Short mmCIF file of C-alpha atoms in Angstrom, two decimals:
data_model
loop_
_atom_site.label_atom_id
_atom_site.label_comp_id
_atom_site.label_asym_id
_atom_site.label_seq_id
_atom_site.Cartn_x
_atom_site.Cartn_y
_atom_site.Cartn_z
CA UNK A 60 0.00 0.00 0.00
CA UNK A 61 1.50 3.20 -1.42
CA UNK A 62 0.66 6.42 0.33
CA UNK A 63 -0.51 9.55 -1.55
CA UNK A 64 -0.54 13.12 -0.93
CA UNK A 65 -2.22 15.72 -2.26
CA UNK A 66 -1.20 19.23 -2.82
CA UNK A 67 -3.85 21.66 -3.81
CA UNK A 68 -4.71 25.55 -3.73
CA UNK A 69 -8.49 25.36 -4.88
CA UNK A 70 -11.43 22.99 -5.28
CA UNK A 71 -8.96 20.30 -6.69
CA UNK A 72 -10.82 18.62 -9.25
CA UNK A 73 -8.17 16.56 -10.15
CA UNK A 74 -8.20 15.72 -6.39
CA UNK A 75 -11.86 14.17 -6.48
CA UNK A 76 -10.98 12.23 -9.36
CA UNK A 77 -7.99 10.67 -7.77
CA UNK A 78 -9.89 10.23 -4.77
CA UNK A 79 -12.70 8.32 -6.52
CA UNK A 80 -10.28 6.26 -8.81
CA UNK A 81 -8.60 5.40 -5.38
CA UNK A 82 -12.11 4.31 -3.84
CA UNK A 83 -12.45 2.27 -6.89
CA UNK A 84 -9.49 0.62 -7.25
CA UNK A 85 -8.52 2.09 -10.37
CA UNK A 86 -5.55 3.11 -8.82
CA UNK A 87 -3.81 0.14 -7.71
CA UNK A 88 -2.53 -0.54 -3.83
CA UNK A 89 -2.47 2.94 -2.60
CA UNK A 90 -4.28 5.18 -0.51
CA UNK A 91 -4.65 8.71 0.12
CA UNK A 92 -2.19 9.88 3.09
CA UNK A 93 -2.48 13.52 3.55
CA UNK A 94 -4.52 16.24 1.40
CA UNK A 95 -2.24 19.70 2.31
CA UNK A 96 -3.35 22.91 1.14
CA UNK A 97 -1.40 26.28 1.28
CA UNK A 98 -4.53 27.91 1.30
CA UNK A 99 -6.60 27.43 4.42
CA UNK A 100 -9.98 27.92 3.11
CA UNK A 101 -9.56 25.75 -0.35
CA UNK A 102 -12.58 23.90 -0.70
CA UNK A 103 -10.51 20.71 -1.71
CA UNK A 104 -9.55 20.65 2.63
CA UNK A 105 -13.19 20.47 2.98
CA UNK A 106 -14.13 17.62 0.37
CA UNK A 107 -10.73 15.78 2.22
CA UNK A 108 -12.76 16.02 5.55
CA UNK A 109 -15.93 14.50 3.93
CA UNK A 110 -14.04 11.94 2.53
CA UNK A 111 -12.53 10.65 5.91
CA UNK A 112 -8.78 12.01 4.88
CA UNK A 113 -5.89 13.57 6.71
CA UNK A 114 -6.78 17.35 5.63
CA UNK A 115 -4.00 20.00 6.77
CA UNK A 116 -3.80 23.62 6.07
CA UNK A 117 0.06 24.88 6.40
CA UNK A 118 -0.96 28.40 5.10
CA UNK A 119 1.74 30.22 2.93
CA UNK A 120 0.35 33.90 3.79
CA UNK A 121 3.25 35.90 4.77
CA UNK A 122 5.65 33.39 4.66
CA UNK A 123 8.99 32.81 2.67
CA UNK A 124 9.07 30.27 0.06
CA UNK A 125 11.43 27.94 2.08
CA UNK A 126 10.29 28.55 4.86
CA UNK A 127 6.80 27.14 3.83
CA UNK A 128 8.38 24.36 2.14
CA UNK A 129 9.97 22.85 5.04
CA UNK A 130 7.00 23.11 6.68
CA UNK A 131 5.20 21.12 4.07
CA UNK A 132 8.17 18.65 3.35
CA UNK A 133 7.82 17.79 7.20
CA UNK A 134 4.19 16.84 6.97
CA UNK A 135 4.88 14.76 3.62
CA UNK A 136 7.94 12.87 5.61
CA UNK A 137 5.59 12.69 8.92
CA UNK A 138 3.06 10.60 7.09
CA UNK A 139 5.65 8.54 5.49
CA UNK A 140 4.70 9.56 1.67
CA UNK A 141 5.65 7.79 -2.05
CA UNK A 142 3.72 9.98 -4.06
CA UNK A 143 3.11 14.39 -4.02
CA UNK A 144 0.38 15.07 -6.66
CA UNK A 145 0.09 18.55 -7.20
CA UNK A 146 -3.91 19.41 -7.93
CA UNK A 147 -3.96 23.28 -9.05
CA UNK A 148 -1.35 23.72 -6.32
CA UNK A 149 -1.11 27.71 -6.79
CA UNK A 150 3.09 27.39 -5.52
CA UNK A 151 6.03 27.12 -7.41
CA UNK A 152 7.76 24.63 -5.35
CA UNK A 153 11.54 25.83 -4.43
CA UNK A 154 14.43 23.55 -5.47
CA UNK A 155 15.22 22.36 -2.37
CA UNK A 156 11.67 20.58 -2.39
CA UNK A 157 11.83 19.18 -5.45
CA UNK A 158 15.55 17.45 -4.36
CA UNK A 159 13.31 15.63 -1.58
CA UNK A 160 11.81 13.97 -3.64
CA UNK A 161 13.42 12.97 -6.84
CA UNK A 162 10.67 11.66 -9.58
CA UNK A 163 8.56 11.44 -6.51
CA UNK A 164 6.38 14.63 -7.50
CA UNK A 165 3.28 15.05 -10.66
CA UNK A 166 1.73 17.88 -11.84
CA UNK A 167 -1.03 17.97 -14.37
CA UNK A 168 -1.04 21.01 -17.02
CA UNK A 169 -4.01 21.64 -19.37
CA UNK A 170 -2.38 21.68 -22.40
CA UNK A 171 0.24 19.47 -24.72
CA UNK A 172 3.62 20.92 -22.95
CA UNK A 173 6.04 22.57 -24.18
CA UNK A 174 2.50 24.39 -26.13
CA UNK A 175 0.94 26.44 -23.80
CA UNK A 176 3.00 26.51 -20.32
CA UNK A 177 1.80 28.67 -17.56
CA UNK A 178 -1.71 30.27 -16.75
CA UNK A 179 -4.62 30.04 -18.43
CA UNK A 180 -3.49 27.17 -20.83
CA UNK A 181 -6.91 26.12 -22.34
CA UNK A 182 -7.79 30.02 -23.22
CA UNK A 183 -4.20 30.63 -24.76
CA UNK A 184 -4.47 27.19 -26.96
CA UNK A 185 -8.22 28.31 -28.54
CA UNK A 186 -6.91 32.07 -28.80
CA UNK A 187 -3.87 30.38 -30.82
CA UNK A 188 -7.01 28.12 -33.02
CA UNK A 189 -4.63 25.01 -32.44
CA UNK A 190 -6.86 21.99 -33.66
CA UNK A 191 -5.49 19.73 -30.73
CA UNK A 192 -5.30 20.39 -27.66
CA UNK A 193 -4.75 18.42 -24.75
CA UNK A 194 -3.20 17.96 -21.13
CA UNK A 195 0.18 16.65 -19.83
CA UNK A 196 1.42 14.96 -16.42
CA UNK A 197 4.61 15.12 -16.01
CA UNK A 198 7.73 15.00 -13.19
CA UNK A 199 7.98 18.03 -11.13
CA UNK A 200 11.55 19.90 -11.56
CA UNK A 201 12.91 23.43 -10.84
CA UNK A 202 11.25 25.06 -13.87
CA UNK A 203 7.83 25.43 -14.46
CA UNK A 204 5.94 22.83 -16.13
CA UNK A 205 8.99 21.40 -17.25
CA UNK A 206 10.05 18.06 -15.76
CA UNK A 207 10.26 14.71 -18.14
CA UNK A 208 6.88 13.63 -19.16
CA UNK A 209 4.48 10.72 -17.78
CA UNK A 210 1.20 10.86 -19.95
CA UNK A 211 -0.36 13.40 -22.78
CA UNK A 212 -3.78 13.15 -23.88
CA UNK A 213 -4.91 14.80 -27.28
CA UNK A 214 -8.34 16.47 -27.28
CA UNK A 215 -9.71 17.79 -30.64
CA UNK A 216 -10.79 21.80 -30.68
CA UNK A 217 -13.77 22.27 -32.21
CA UNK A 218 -15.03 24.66 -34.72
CA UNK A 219 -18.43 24.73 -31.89
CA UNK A 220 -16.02 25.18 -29.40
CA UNK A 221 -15.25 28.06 -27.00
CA UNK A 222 -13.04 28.79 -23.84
CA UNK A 223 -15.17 26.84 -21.59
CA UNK A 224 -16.51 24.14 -24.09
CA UNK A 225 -12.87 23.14 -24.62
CA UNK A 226 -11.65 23.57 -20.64
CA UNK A 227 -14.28 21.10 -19.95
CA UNK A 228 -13.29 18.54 -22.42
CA UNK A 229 -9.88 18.90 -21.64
CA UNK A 230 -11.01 18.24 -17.94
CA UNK A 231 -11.93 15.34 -18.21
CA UNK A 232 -9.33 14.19 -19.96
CA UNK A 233 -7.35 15.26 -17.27
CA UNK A 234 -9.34 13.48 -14.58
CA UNK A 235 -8.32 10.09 -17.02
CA UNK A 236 -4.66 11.35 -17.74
CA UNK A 237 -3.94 11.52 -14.01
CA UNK A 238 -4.69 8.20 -12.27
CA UNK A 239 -3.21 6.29 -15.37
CA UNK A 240 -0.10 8.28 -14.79
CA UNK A 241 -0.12 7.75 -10.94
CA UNK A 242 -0.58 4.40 -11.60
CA UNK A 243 2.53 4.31 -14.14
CA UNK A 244 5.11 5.78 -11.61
CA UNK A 245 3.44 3.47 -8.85
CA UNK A 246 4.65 0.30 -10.78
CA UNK A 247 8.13 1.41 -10.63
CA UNK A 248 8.59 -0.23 -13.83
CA UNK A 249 9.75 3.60 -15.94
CA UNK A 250 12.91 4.92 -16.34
CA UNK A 251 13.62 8.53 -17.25
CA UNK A 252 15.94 8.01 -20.83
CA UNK A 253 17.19 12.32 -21.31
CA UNK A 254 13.54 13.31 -21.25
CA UNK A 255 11.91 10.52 -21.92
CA UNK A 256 9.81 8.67 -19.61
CA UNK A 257 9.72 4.82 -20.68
CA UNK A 258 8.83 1.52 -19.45
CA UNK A 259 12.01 -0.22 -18.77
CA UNK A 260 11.70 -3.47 -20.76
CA UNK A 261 10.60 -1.34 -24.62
CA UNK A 262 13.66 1.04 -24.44
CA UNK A 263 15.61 0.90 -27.72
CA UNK B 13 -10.94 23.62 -61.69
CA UNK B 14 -8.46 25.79 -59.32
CA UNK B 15 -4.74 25.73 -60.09
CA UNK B 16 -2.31 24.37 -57.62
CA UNK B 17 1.45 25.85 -57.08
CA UNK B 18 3.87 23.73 -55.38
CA UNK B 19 6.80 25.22 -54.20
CA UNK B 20 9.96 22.66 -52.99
CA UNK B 21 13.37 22.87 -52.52
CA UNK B 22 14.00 18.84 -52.19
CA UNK B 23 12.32 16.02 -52.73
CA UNK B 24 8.92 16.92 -51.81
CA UNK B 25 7.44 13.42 -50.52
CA UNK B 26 4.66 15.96 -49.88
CA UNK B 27 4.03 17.09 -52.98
CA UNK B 28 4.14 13.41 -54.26
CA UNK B 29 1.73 12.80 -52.07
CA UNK B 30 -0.68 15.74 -53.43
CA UNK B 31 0.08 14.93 -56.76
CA UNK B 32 -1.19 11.05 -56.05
CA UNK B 33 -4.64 12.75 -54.22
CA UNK B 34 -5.19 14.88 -57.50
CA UNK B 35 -4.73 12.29 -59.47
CA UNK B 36 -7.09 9.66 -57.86
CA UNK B 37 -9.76 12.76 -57.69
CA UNK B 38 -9.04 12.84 -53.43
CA UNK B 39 -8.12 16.52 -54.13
CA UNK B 40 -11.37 17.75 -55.33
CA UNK B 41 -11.59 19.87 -58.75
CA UNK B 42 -8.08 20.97 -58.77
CA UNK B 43 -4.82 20.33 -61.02
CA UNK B 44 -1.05 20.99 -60.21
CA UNK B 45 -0.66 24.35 -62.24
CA UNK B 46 3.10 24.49 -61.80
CA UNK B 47 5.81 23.49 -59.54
CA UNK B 48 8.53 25.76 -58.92
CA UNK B 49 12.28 24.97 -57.09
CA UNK B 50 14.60 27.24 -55.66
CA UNK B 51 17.34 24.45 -56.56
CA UNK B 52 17.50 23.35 -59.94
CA UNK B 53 18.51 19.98 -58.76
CA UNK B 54 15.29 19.36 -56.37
CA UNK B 55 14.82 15.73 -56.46
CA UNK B 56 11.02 17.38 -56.89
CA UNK B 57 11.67 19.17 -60.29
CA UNK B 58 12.07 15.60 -61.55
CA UNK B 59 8.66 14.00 -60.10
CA UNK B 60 7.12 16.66 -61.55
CA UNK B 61 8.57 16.03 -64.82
CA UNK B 62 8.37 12.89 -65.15
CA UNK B 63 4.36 12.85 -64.16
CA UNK B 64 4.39 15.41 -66.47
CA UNK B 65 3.62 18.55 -64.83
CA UNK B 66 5.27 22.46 -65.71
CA UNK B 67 8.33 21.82 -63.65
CA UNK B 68 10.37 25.34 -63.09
CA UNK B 69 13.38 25.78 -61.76
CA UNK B 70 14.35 29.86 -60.46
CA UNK B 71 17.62 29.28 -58.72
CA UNK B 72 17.93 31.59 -55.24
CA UNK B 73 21.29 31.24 -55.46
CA UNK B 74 23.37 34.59 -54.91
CA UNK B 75 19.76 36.91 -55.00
CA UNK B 76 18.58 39.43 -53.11
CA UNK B 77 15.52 37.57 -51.43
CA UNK B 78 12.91 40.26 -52.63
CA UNK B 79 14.31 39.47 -56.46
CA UNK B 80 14.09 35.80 -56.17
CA UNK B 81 10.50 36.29 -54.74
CA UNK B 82 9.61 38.40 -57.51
CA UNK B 83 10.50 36.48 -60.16
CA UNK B 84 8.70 33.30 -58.22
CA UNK B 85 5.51 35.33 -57.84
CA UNK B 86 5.60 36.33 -61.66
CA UNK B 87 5.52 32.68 -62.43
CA UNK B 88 2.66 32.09 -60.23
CA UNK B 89 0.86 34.63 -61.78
CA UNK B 90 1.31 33.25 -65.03
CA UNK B 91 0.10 30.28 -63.91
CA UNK B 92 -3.08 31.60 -62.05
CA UNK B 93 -2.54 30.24 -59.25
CA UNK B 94 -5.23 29.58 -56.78
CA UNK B 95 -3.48 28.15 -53.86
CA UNK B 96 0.31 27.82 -53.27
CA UNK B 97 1.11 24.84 -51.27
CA UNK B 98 4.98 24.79 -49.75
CA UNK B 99 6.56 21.27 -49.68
CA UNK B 100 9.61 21.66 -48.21
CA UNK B 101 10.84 24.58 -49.66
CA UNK B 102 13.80 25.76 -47.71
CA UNK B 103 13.09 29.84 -48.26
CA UNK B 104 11.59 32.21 -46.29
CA UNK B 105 9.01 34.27 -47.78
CA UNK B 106 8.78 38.01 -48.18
CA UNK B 107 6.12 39.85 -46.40
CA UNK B 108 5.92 41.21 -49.78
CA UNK B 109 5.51 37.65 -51.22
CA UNK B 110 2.75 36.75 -48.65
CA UNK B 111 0.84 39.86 -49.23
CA UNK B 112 0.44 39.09 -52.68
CA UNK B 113 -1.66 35.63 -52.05
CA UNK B 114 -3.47 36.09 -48.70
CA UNK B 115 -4.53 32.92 -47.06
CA UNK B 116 -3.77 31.66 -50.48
CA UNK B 117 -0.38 29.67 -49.33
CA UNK B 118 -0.01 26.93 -46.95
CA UNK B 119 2.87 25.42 -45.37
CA UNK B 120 3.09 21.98 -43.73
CA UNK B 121 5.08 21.56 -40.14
CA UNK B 122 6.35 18.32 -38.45
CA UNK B 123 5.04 18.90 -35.11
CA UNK B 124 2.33 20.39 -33.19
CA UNK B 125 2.49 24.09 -33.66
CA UNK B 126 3.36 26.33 -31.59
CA UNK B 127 5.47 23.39 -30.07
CA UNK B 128 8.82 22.87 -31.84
CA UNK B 129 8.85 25.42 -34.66
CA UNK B 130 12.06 25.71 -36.89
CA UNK B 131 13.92 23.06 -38.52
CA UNK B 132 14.32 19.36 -36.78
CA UNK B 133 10.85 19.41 -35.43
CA UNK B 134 10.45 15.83 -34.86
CA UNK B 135 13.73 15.21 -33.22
CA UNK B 136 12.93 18.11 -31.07
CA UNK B 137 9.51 16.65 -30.18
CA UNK B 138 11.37 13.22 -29.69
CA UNK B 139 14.35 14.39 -27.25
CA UNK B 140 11.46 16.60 -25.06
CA UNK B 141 9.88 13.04 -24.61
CA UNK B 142 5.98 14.77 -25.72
CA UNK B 143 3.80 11.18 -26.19
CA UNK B 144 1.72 12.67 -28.37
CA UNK B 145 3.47 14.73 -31.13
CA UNK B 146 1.73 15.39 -35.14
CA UNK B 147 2.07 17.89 -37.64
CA UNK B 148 0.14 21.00 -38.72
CA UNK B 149 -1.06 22.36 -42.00
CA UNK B 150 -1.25 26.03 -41.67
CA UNK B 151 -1.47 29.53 -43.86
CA UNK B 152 1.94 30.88 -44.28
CA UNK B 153 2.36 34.39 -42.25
CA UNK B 154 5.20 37.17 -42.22
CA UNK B 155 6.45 34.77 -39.17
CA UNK B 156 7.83 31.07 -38.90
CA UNK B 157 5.86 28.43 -38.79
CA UNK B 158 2.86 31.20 -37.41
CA UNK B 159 -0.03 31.32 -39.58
CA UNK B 160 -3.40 30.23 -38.58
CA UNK B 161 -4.00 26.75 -38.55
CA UNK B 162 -5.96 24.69 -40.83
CA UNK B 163 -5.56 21.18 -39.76
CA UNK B 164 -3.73 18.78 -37.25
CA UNK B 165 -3.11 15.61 -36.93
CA UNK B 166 -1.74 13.97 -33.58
CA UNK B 167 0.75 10.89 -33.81
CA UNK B 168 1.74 9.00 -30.58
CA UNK B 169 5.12 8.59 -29.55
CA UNK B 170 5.86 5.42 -28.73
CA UNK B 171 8.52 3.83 -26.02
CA UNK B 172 9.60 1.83 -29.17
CA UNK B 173 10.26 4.97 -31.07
CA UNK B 174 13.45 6.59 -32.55
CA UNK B 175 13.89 9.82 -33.72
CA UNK B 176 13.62 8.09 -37.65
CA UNK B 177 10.21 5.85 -37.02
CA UNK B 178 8.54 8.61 -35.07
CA UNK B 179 9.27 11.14 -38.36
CA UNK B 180 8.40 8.19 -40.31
CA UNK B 181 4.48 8.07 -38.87
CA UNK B 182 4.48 11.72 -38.81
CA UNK B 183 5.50 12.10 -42.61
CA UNK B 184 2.06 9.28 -43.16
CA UNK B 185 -0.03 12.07 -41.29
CA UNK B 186 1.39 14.77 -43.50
CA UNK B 187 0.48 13.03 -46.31
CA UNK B 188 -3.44 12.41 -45.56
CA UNK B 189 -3.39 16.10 -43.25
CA UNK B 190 -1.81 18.66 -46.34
CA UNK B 191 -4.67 16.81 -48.56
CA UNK B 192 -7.68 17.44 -46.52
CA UNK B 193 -6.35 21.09 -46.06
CA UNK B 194 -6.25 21.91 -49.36
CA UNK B 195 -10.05 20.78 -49.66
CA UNK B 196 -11.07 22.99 -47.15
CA UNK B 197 -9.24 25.58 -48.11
CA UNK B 198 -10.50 25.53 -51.88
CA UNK B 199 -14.00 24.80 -50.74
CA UNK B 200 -14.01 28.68 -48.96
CA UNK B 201 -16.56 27.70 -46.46
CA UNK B 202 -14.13 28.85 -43.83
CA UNK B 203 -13.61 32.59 -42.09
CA UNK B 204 -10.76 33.08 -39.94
CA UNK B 205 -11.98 34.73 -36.67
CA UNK B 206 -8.78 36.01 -34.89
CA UNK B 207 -6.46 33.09 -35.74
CA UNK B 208 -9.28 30.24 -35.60
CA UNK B 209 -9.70 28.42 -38.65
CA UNK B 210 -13.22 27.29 -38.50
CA UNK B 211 -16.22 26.77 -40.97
CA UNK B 212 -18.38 29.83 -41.61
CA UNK B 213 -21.39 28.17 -40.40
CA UNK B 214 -20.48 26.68 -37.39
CA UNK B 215 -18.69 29.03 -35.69
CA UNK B 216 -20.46 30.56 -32.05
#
């Protein structure tokens, strides 16, 4: 049994859907440890609560980076976990976190990285008119949505489409995208080749 | 019937492949007007000629880039040219030389614009380790690889891949994508609304 934490800033969609493929078994021999949020009020600490999980707030307000970081690292060492998903975690984690925990951190981005990095991802592809869009988990390293990548999944933009039509589609893509990946680094079975995120045994 | 340009610089496996969707009628109401290299020794030139098309070559070589592009756009004209489809060709165009034919050229890219623009696109794709990369057919702009987009086409990267079977599978989706582009494009059912590509009647 593999223990999970969650790192989120908001509602944490992603969150529910990683909690419910957890519940479900869809993501294999592993349970959900610790939700943390920076913010103290993100509904994602309440929908933890509901669901029976270890909900802290270790609020960032007024706080240096590092300092808030330690504090976090301690609470993902004090319940012992394998596995940091970020879920619309607002914080750009210092490099000193992401050392803890070497190919030991996700993050989910709603677009086809390198297309698209930062804010607002969806509403910067359809400004662009790509005609696929798409989401990316990936390993968590010092730059921003940068580290080697897990999973992509394409979505098509349609001409009906707008902002929100496509956000949603892309959502749920997302919700898909995420467990498969967790699931993925879980089996231990990857190496990281450069960039490239493999299974061991299909290398060339 | 609507007269097709090709412009090349090489080989042009893309324009074979146009040429082969004219000819079986997949290309809708259209003919290959003329194709024109900036290298008299384009493996391209030859095709054409031997399938028996107006095969020009106006060598670049030692000219002022606004000359060459004159003399280029003179042949077109004489050719009454509808729709100017690049294939490779290794020149950059004039803003003078895209004014002339608005949304009347397209260009074909090896990867999912805006990812990996410039030359190499599928090795870039492949050492970033994307798992989904593709190409894009889009109208030719006063920038790189810019215009609006008018089709894409997603390929999966394998863990099997190398840099040569992942351009391989991306070339096949070239092939079908540049085709269905062209249809669209010469059917003029579409509007571009900022830099969407979508079909006038459709569009919210």
């Amino acid at each position: 049994m593999r223990n999970l934490a969650i790192l989120l800033s908001g509602r944490g969609s992603n969150f529910e859907a990683i909690a419910r493929n957890v519940a479900s078994g869809q993501i294999r021999d592993a349970r959900i440890a610790v939700v943390i949020s920076n913010k103290p009020d993100a509904g994602g600490l309440e929908t933890a609560r509901l669901l029976g999980l270890t909900a802290l707030a270790i609020s960032s307000k007024g706080k240096e980076r590092e300092q808030h970081d330690r504090e976090v690292v301690a609470a993902l060492r004090e319940h012992k976990v394998d596995l940091i998903c970020l879920a619309g975690y607002m914080r750009l984690l210092s490099p000193w976190f992401v050392q803890q925990f070497p190919q030991r951190i996700l993050n989910i981005h709603p677009s086809l990285l390198p297309a698209f990095p930062g804010l607002e991802a969806q509403e910067q592809a359809f400004a662009y008119g790509v005609k696929i869009a798409g989401c990316t988990v990936h390993f968590v390293d010092e730059e921003l949505d940068h580290g080697a990548i897990v999973i992509q999944k394409a979505v098509p933009v349609l001409d009906t489409d707008n902002e929100h039509s496509l956000a949603e589609r892309i959502l749920e893509q997302e919700h898909i995208a995420y467990s498969e990946a967790i699931n993925l680094v879980l089996e231990e079975k990857f190496e990281v080749a450069g960039r490239r995120f493999v299974m061991k045994s299909t290398r060339h």
